[in-house]
C-alpha cells in the first residue's frame, strides 16, 4: 500500500502519506532503456563515478537527451503500427527511460508487445495508481494537564521555545541554528502542494515571485502546470513549514520557525485533490527537482511492501549530490518490518518519529468552577485542531450539549446548538461524522471529551480534510473534565467559555519513539529506520495563514530534512562527490545520534530496529570531526561471537580521547508476531573492545589529529539469548574525556603505568603511531583541554539471535486466512492454499470498483511472518508427479507487515497468464518458453528468503536454506489448449476448477 505516509493530523493529526495500491493502469507504462545502446555515456558515469557532482549531472543530462531521442524513435514506430502513443516524460537523472500512455487497454497490450521487442528497451513497468489511505492511526494518549490553576492571567510567554515544542533543545537544533540557517540550500517538497502565499514562506504571489519569497521552483504533475498551491490538503504546507518556515516576523501569536528557516523550497505536487497519485508522477517530480538544483528531497510518503513503487532511484540521485529523506511509515503498532518504500532504499535516510517534548494546546477558561479529580478549576485543558492567528471564536460563547448526546445522528436541538460551543463525547461514530452534524446545526465550536478513562487524552482528532479548512475550531479534553462539565450542564447549569488561551503540556512519552512509528529492520537486516527525529505533535503552517499540530513520520521526515539542509549549509565548501556527500552525511548523523533509553529502565535503550541510530543531534553532526567506518554494524545471525573492525579518523586539528562503552537495547521477540504483539525482552549481548590484533582489551581510545585508528568490537550472545529467535541490538558508545586523563583512566582500568599504556594501547594505520603519546598532549593544562569539545559517539549494531535462514516465512496457522484468487480469462479461480477447496466466480463481480486490483493471473494469499525476496511457481504433472517447469513471479513480493497477507502480483505483464512457462530443463536468459497443453497440473509456490547482509558468505554455501515451498492444494485442468472463441483467442487456456487434494 502506498503508505503515502501522509502523516496528517490536525492539531495533532497523525500524518504520513500512506498510499494504497489500487490499480494497474493498462494504458500507461514506465520504460527503462538500455543505456549502452542509446547513450554516448555509460551508466557507470552516473551510478559508479566518484567524479565531481557537476560531471555526474552532465552525464545524467546526456542520458536524458538520449532517452528523448529514443522516445521519439519509438513513438514513430508506434504510429506506423497504428498505435497513438503519447510520451508523457523522459528521464535521465532519476533513471534512463520514459513514461508513455495510450488511449485504450487494447492499445496498451499492443504497445507493450512493441516495447518489449525493441532492442533499446531494457524493461517495461506498468504505471501503478495509488490512493492516499486515510490515516488509520488512532489518537495517541497524552497526559492531561488540566489540574490547572484558575483562570491564568496570561498566555505562556510566546518567546519560550518549550511552548512551540521543546524538541529543538533535545536534538541540538537550537545550537546549530546559532550558526546556520540553511540559506542557499535548495530543498524539494514532493507532496500534495504548498500554500506559497503563507507568510512563513515569504508571502509569495507565485513560484519564485521575488522579494522575500522562498518558494523558488515547483510544478503540479496532477494538472501539468506550475500552480502548486495547496488547494485541497494541508500536508505539503505543514511539511514545508517544518523544513523551512519562518513566521517570527509575520505573526503576533505564533512566533515560530522551522529547522532550516532560510532554505529555498521547491514545491512538486504529485497528489490530486481526489487523493490519487501514480509512480510516473513521482519519477517526473524527482527528475525535475534535480534539474532545479535541489540538494535535499523530502518524501513524507511511502508505499508498504503491499504495493512497491517498483523502481529505485536514491542511489542515482546520491551520485548527483542529492540527499533523500523518506518517512519510515505509521504502522509501528503492527511491529517488525512495517516500514515502507522508498524509506527501505539503502541510500535514503529513513526517518522514524519520536514524540515532541511539549505540546501546544488550549485552555478554555470558564465562568464557572468545576471539580476535576478532586481539584477545583475553571479551566478545561485541551488540544486544538488548528491554531489560528485570529481569535478562535468570539468570547463569551455558551457551552451546551447536543441532542442526541452522541452527535452521531442529525442534531435535533439546532436552535440550542446554533452559535454555541458544543460538548460531545468521542466514540460510537467518528469525530468527523460528529463534527459534520454539529457544523450543519450551526455550532460555533466543538469540544470532544475522551471516551476512555483518564489519563487517556486525545492529542489528535480524526477529522477529514473534506470538512474544510474554514471549519469551526475544535478541541479535545480528557474524560474526567468532560464528564464534570456534562453533569453540570445536564442539571441545568449555564456555563460560558469566557476566552481561550494557549497552553503547553509535557508529553508523557516525550522524546521517546512514537507508538505509530514503523519498525525495521529492512529485509536484509540493515538498520532501518536510519535515525529518529521529532514527529509526534509538531507545530507548523497550514493553508490560509494558519498553524496546526500534526503528528506522524511525515512530520519527523521534514525535521530531518531541515537538519540535512543545515548540515549542507555548514559543509558547503567541504563536500566532494555526490556519493561522498551521502556517506559523510550518514556517518555524521548516525554516529552522533543519541541512543534513546527506556523511561522506566535507563540500563536499556529502545531497540535499534525501532529507533535506528537514536535521536538525531544536529549540532554534533555538524561539528564532529571524528569519522567512523562503518557507521553501524549488521552482524552475522545465529552466532555466539562476532568480531568487527571499527576505523576512526580524526579530521580535526586537536587530539581527542574517548572512554569506550556499551548501551544494550531491549531485544525483540519474533515468535508468533503474526498474531500477537512482539515481546520486548531485557536481555542483551555483551561487548568488549580490543586492539585490532586482539592482543589486549581496550577501555580508552585516543586519536591524534590526522590519525586513523582501527580497533575491534567483540559482541557475544548468551545461550539464553540464542534460545529463541529475537532481534538483539545495542550501541557501542564513545564518551569524550580530556586527552590528558585518557592515560590515567586506562592505567586505572588496566593497572598499567599511564605513559606506557598510552603508547601501547592502539593499533593504527598511521606511520607515526607513536605520535599519540607526544608529551605536550599529556601535559596540557586543564584550561586548554576544557576548550576541546568532542560530541559523544555511538555505533549501533543489530542481528538475529538464530540463523535468519531458519526463520519461517509463514505463520503457524491459528486462524482462517482469505482464499487465494486466480483470475483467468473471464472467470476468477478461487483456491484455498490450506484445504484445496476451489470455486468458479464471474470476474465481473470482482471489478466493479474501477480502482480494484485487476492484475490478473495467479494471486495467492498467505500469512507471512517476514518479507520475501522473490517467488516462483513450480508446475507438476498431477498424474505422474513430474516437474515440467516454472513461472517467475514478476517484481518485488508485496508485504503488508508481519500481520498482513502476502498477495502475489501478476506472473507476466498483461491481464492474464497465457499458460506459458520455462521448461524444467531450460536455463539462462535466452531460455525458450513452452505453453501448457491438455492435462491436469498442480503447483508449488517457492518463496525465496532474503539473505542478511552479515550472512552473504554463508548463503553462497547453502542456497537451499533460503527457499521455502508451499503446496497449492488445487488442481488446474486444461481442456482446450487453443480456444478460438471470441475474446479468448489469445488467453491460452480455459481453467476448470477441481476441488480436493
PDB file of N, CA and C in Angstrom, residues 275-313:
ATOM      1  N   UNK A 275      -7.031  12.502  -4.047  1.00  0.00           N
ATOM      2  CA  UNK A 275      -6.192  11.650  -3.236  1.00  0.00           C
ATOM      3  C   UNK A 275      -5.474  10.569  -4.003  1.00  0.00           C
ATOM      4  N   UNK A 276      -5.290  10.762  -5.308  1.00  0.00           N
ATOM      5  CA  UNK A 276      -4.602   9.769  -6.112  1.00  0.00           C
ATOM      6  C   UNK A 276      -3.232  10.266  -6.545  1.00  0.00           C
ATOM      7  N   UNK A 277      -2.340   9.318  -6.748  1.00  0.00           N
ATOM      8  CA  UNK A 277      -1.051   9.611  -7.353  1.00  0.00           C
ATOM      9  C   UNK A 277      -0.647   8.397  -8.167  1.00  0.00           C
ATOM     10  N   UNK A 278       0.466   8.478  -8.852  1.00  0.00           N
ATOM     11  CA  UNK A 278       0.992   7.338  -9.598  1.00  0.00           C
ATOM     12  C   UNK A 278       2.506   7.436  -9.656  1.00  0.00           C
ATOM     13  N   UNK A 279       3.152   6.275  -9.843  1.00  0.00           N
ATOM     14  CA  UNK A 279       4.610   6.253  -9.745  1.00  0.00           C
ATOM     15  C   UNK A 279       5.282   7.081 -10.829  1.00  0.00           C
ATOM     16  N   UNK A 280       4.652   7.255 -11.978  1.00  0.00           N
ATOM     17  CA  UNK A 280       5.255   8.081 -13.031  1.00  0.00           C
ATOM     18  C   UNK A 280       5.310   9.545 -12.616  1.00  0.00           C
ATOM     19  N   UNK A 281       4.312  10.017 -11.862  1.00  0.00           N
ATOM     20  CA  UNK A 281       4.359  11.401 -11.370  1.00  0.00           C
ATOM     21  C   UNK A 281       5.519  11.586 -10.400  1.00  0.00           C
ATOM     22  N   UNK A 282       5.729  10.595  -9.558  1.00  0.00           N
ATOM     23  CA  UNK A 282       6.834  10.694  -8.603  1.00  0.00           C
ATOM     24  C   UNK A 282       8.168  10.764  -9.330  1.00  0.00           C
ATOM     25  N   UNK A 283       8.371   9.909 -10.337  1.00  0.00           N
ATOM     26  CA  UNK A 283       9.621   9.941 -11.098  1.00  0.00           C
ATOM     27  C   UNK A 283       9.799  11.293 -11.781  1.00  0.00           C
ATOM     28  N   UNK A 284       8.726  11.822 -12.339  1.00  0.00           N
ATOM     29  CA  UNK A 284       8.812  13.127 -13.015  1.00  0.00           C
ATOM     30  C   UNK A 284       9.151  14.232 -12.025  1.00  0.00           C
ATOM     31  N   UNK A 285       8.589  14.150 -10.817  1.00  0.00           N
ATOM     32  CA  UNK A 285       8.884  15.159  -9.798  1.00  0.00           C
ATOM     33  C   UNK A 285      10.345  15.100  -9.384  1.00  0.00           C
ATOM     34  N   UNK A 286      10.871  13.896  -9.209  1.00  0.00           N
ATOM     35  CA  UNK A 286      12.276  13.755  -8.827  1.00  0.00           C
ATOM     36  C   UNK A 286      13.196  14.236  -9.940  1.00  0.00           C
ATOM     37  N   UNK A 287      12.852  13.904 -11.173  1.00  0.00           N
ATOM     38  CA  UNK A 287      13.653  14.351 -12.325  1.00  0.00           C
ATOM     39  C   UNK A 287      13.725  15.872 -12.363  1.00  0.00           C
ATOM     40  N   UNK A 288      12.571  16.493 -12.182  1.00  0.00           N
ATOM     41  CA  UNK A 288      12.532  17.956 -12.260  1.00  0.00           C
ATOM     42  C   UNK A 288      13.258  18.585 -11.077  1.00  0.00           C
ATOM     43  N   UNK A 289      13.142  17.963  -9.894  1.00  0.00           N
ATOM     44  CA  UNK A 289      13.814  18.508  -8.717  1.00  0.00           C
ATOM     45  C   UNK A 289      15.322  18.550  -8.914  1.00  0.00           C
ATOM     46  N   UNK A 290      15.885  17.507  -9.533  1.00  0.00           N
ATOM     47  CA  UNK A 290      17.327  17.500  -9.796  1.00  0.00           C
ATOM     48  C   UNK A 290      17.676  18.603 -10.787  1.00  0.00           C
ATOM     49  N   UNK A 291      16.877  18.739 -11.835  1.00  0.00           N
ATOM     50  CA  UNK A 291      17.136  19.788 -12.823  1.00  0.00           C
ATOM     51  C   UNK A 291      17.014  21.180 -12.212  1.00  0.00           C
ATOM     52  N   UNK A 292      16.171  21.305 -11.181  1.00  0.00           N
ATOM     53  CA  UNK A 292      16.001  22.598 -10.496  1.00  0.00           C
ATOM     54  C   UNK A 292      17.059  22.833  -9.421  1.00  0.00           C
ATOM     55  N   UNK A 293      18.074  21.965  -9.376  1.00  0.00           N
ATOM     56  CA  UNK A 293      19.226  22.121  -8.493  1.00  0.00           C
ATOM     57  C   UNK A 293      18.876  21.938  -7.019  1.00  0.00           C
ATOM     58  N   UNK A 294      17.897  21.111  -6.733  1.00  0.00           N
ATOM     59  CA  UNK A 294      17.584  20.801  -5.342  1.00  0.00           C
ATOM     60  C   UNK A 294      18.675  19.884  -4.787  1.00  0.00           C
ATOM     61  N   UNK A 295      19.109  20.128  -3.564  1.00  0.00           N
ATOM     62  CA  UNK A 295      20.171  19.302  -2.987  1.00  0.00           C
ATOM     63  C   UNK A 295      19.658  18.357  -1.910  1.00  0.00           C
ATOM     64  N   UNK A 296      18.438  18.580  -1.414  1.00  0.00           N
ATOM     65  CA  UNK A 296      17.786  17.664  -0.471  1.00  0.00           C
ATOM     66  C   UNK A 296      16.340  17.505  -0.921  1.00  0.00           C
ATOM     67  N   UNK A 297      15.831  16.266  -0.893  1.00  0.00           N
ATOM     68  CA  UNK A 297      14.451  15.995  -1.286  1.00  0.00           C
ATOM     69  C   UNK A 297      13.726  15.360  -0.115  1.00  0.00           C
ATOM     70  N   UNK A 298      12.541  15.887   0.197  1.00  0.00           N
ATOM     71  CA  UNK A 298      11.714  15.342   1.270  1.00  0.00           C
ATOM     72  C   UNK A 298      10.575  14.519   0.684  1.00  0.00           C
ATOM     73  N   UNK A 299      10.472  13.263   1.141  1.00  0.00           N
ATOM     74  CA  UNK A 299       9.390  12.370   0.723  1.00  0.00           C
ATOM     75  C   UNK A 299       8.644  11.899   1.964  1.00  0.00           C
ATOM     76  N   UNK A 300       7.680  12.677   2.409  1.00  0.00           N
ATOM     77  CA  UNK A 300       6.844  12.280   3.544  1.00  0.00           C
ATOM     78  C   UNK A 300       5.725  11.394   3.021  1.00  0.00           C
ATOM     79  N   UNK A 301       6.118  10.271   2.489  1.00  0.00           N
ATOM     80  CA  UNK A 301       5.191   9.357   1.846  1.00  0.00           C
ATOM     81  C   UNK A 301       5.852   8.009   1.775  1.00  0.00           C
ATOM     82  N   UNK A 302       5.154   7.035   1.298  1.00  0.00           N
ATOM     83  CA  UNK A 302       5.766   5.747   1.071  1.00  0.00           C
ATOM     84  C   UNK A 302       4.749   4.675   0.828  1.00  0.00           C
ATOM     85  N   UNK A 303       5.120   3.688   0.067  1.00  0.00           N
ATOM     86  CA  UNK A 303       4.298   2.503  -0.085  1.00  0.00           C
ATOM     87  C   UNK A 303       4.717   1.510   0.976  1.00  0.00           C
ATOM     88  N   UNK A 304       3.818   0.630   1.316  1.00  0.00           N
ATOM     89  CA  UNK A 304       4.232  -0.524   2.089  1.00  0.00           C
ATOM     90  C   UNK A 304       4.716  -1.569   1.099  1.00  0.00           C
ATOM     91  N   UNK A 305       5.131  -2.716   1.598  1.00  0.00           N
ATOM     92  CA  UNK A 305       5.553  -3.788   0.699  1.00  0.00           C
ATOM     93  C   UNK A 305       4.374  -4.318  -0.096  1.00  0.00           C
ATOM     94  N   UNK A 306       3.161  -3.916   0.275  1.00  0.00           N
ATOM     95  CA  UNK A 306       1.998  -4.400  -0.455  1.00  0.00           C
ATOM     96  C   UNK A 306       1.936  -3.811  -1.848  1.00  0.00           C
ATOM     97  N   UNK A 307       2.510  -2.636  -2.041  1.00  0.00           N
ATOM     98  CA  UNK A 307       2.452  -2.008  -3.362  1.00  0.00           C
ATOM     99  C   UNK A 307       3.717  -1.218  -3.610  1.00  0.00           C
ATOM    100  N   UNK A 308       4.840  -1.896  -3.860  1.00  0.00           N
ATOM    101  CA  UNK A 308       6.109  -1.194  -4.034  1.00  0.00           C
ATOM    102  C   UNK A 308       6.088  -0.302  -5.263  1.00  0.00           C
ATOM    103  N   UNK A 309       6.878   0.754  -5.203  1.00  0.00           N
ATOM    104  CA  UNK A 309       6.965   1.649  -6.353  1.00  0.00           C
ATOM    105  C   UNK A 309       7.540   0.936  -7.563  1.00  0.00           C
ATOM    106  N   UNK A 310       8.299  -0.125  -7.346  1.00  0.00           N
ATOM    107  CA  UNK A 310       8.813  -0.908  -8.460  1.00  0.00           C
ATOM    108  C   UNK A 310      10.101  -0.392  -9.045  1.00  0.00           C
ATOM    109  N   UNK A 311      10.537   0.784  -8.640  1.00  0.00           N
ATOM    110  CA  UNK A 311      11.768   1.355  -9.188  1.00  0.00           C
ATOM    111  C   UNK A 311      12.572   1.982  -8.057  1.00  0.00           C
ATOM    112  N   UNK A 312      13.873   1.870  -8.123  1.00  0.00           N
ATOM    113  CA  UNK A 312      14.738   2.502  -7.134  1.00  0.00           C
ATOM    114  C   UNK A 312      15.422   3.699  -7.758  1.00  0.00           C
ATOM    115  N   UNK A 313      15.723   4.677  -6.937  1.00  0.00           N
ATOM    116  CA  UNK A 313      16.266   5.909  -7.504  1.00  0.00           C
ATOM    117  C   UNK A 313      17.235   6.633  -6.586  1.00  0.00           C
TER     118      UNK A 313
END
